[in-house]
Amino acid sequence: MAIEWSGLSPELLVRLDREAGQPLRAQLEGSLREAIRDGRLRGGERLPSSRALARELGVSRGMVQECYGQLLAEGYLTSRSGSATRVADITERAASGTPVTPATATARLPADRGLIADFRVGVPDLSSFPRADWAWAVRQACGEIASADLGYGDPRGSAVLREVLAGYLRRVRAADAGSERMIISTGFAQGINLVLRALIRERGVSCVAFEDPGYGSAESDETVRATLAMGLRAVHVPVDEEGLVVSALAASGAQAVVVTPAHQSPTGVVLSAARRHALLAWARRQGGYVIEDDYDSEFRYDKEPVGALQGLAPDHVFLVGTASKALAPAVRLGWVQAPAALAGAVAGEKEMSDRGSCALDQLALATLLTSGRYDRHLRRMRAVYAGRRAALVEAFATHSPQLRLTGLAAGFHAVAPLPASADETAVIAAARERRVGLYGIGDYRAIADPAAPPALVIGFGNVSERAIGPAIAAIADLLRA
Amino acid sequence: MAIEWSGLSPELLVRLDREAGQPLRAQLEGSLREAIRDGRLRGGERLPSSRALARELGVSRGMVQECYGQLLAEGYLTSRSGSATRVADITERAASGTPVTPATATARLPADRGLIADFRVGVPDLSSFPRADWAWAVRQACGEIASADLGYGDPRGSAVLREVLAGYLRRVRAADAGSERMIISTGFAQGINLVLRALIRERGVSCVAFEDPGYGSAESDETVRATLAMGLRAVHVPVDEEGLVVSALAASGAQAVVVTPAHQSPTGVVLSAARRHALLAWARRQGGYVIEDDYDSEFRYDKEPVGALQGLAPDHVFLVGTASKALAPAVRLGWVQAPAALAGAVAGEKEMSDRGSCALDQLALATLLTSGRYDRHLRRMRAVYAGRRAALVEAFATHSPQLRLTGLAAGFHAVAPLPASADETAVIAAARERRVGLYGIGDYRAIADPAAPPALVIGFGNVSERAIGPAIAAIADLLRA
């Protein structure tokens, strides 16, 4: 007895190929996403129960539930308690307005090698950079590149890398990615600059919203500084336990907003499904733009990464990514997946800015991706970071059980709220005297606020696992005050 | 009998060390330059005759004359016919005002591989890119780089590369270079953008002059486009057989000027000594800035390269260089040697722009320079380009003896004036039908001028030597019209 589903049999919507290399779970999820995106499943339509679909497809019910859960988190589905799961309304794809994406917490001070542990945020494990792989990939690129490609080329970047990356982002980030809308940058900082300049020029954007806490102030962050230097007004929108407070965004007058939906920087909150919908509704209503800072989505521990917001509304969202976290900042490669109507403008900004990124490095990154070495490195690093994360959790449980670490679902930083009476700056200074590098959430606020709850943002990307316990033990008393 | 020279014996001013590896000629020239720069030889002082100095130092008179000639061309010395050679007045080093440097002629259209010869300008021989050297250098860099240097570093760039490059520019370009005033860019386009933004912010510059013919118009050139996009006004100053017409610059209201003193782009004229002085006098008088586009100075055929203008007035001149011509555009590395007072501002712009260039590539370039492989490649390329240059000269002598090629002293392009009655665009179109890629000087004019004398700008950097003769033979009749 076949189930009915928007007039189509499930087989038409969901193609499961048991001979294909791809796991059934990924196939099911991808097929549903595709069907929702291209309108075969329309907003409001009711999905079959997980039990019915599982029976129909010959898979386990748990697998279907996992898929539904993932698509709920990403905003493709909606669900109210007690009622059936339905397709979310994502079909609108108009364009005109302004977006901005929120900033990534990154190293703000030179590393201090005299520290026993430096919990600096935003730095991956530099000692794990795959040196041999990179040298190999550059050698391959030097051998394979056509002479003509050593000249000034397409300012968007290498056609090979754009194609490979688009496929990667579709697969890993559930992005609506296409090589013709992709611009290769030298990292997140350049990527957002190109996007903002294109929005100023093409859409008359004059005001951009940032998450708060988020990138911080012009003093602490070069992206905020660059934004102001372009003549843009920056407004700051609060973040709560569901992520960006979209109602405050709507009231801010901003035409674009910079967000970190997968793992808010620095709080670690995942933008809730309701907020994802509210944010995209804002963008459609206002003709606004969302700049999605997808800075550390490669590393998620409890379940698979939340898909990119961009996949839900590719005409309103710029997906801005970087290889800085997966490889190292030294590589200086990133990408912008732009709305079709604005990709040319972003490419024009790239051309004016530097005429395109290094062709050899681009080909090297493409080679890492296609050879499987990139994924192998990420798998290795997930294990490394998971070990450090566990060590951090254990160290806090042992030495500071009163503090609840949050924001640990992804990436390589956590937030440790301090007692309300604690002085963030004093704790950091005292820890430094004990040769432990700590960083306060104050650096991530747009405006210094002595009344704001004190907290630490603890990066564990570039700290060795065995240093974590002793370092937390050494400062545990400071965290009580 | 020792000669007198500003109260100092020549030995104090000129240290010749016969045991040193450096040729005596280079030592003499360097010592004189140093003495003039640091004020031991003051403006107006009379130099000993070449005969007297040669005798005193025990070198040939011809060698001293060559040195004097070189320093005259660079503007360190002055000479009026019939009177003695004197030290030029370069001692002032004030700062405040505005500079801009002129644009490099570069590839404006995608390469057409169906052509028998493509005389595109500004592209080096891409098939000679030292692929093995680059792969080797990146491997060395991957092996040697400290893990800490794989993170976000000094936005100015690698300390190693800045040190090596400063030494190189002192040695090869007679630049007044220092690593602390050096900012590594991703090429000329980014370099000039950083300089212009710093001048807007720090010096309130609002109007920039370009050479005409030079970079051309906003339509043809991304640097002019970027300049206008920053909100700057661009004015255009004519170029004659001595280079930039400085009197016209002074009347233009510009606070900064972009120039190509070593080999004007596209005319190939070398900025005369008198104009060098007039230009620097303008800068000092107006508090103006000169942006020196040192795009192809590595390749000079008749004598050694004219030293950089920057060496004469490091507080007024930004030296903007690139590895795109010596290696290939694909490498995307360049540099800015900034006045001390503005180096921090340029570094700040670099940080906002992209947080610094790729550390591995920077270290690779430093490795090429220190290993001698960079120089070896340049020597090889000088021979390659000299061969193509000779083939071009011979082809014109054979097939179009009525046309006089000019601008051939350096680089890898020449100018071929067409008969006054010729239609530049029609000649180019007809040549393309015969599968020969030609480019007109019209692309380099700020404003289209049908009355301007027609000419071709003939790049021979990326054309094989044996293709040149047949290509010119195939179009010779078009050049007569």
Tab-separated table of C-alpha atoms in Angstrom, chain A residues 8 62 185 262 281 303 337 343 392 413:
chain	number	residue	atom	x	y	z
A	8	LEU	CA	3.705	11.908	-6.069
A	62	GLY	CA	15.168	5.942	13.269
A	185	SER	CA	38.635	35.114	-1.971
A	262	ALA	CA	25.653	27.187	12.479
A	281	ALA	CA	11.089	36.378	6.160
A	303	LYS	CA	25.405	15.268	15.173
A	337	GLN	CA	28.643	31.916	-2.765
A	343	ALA	CA	27.642	37.415	-8.265
A	392	LEU	CA	38.085	20.749	28.647
A	413	HIS	CA	35.595	27.156	21.483
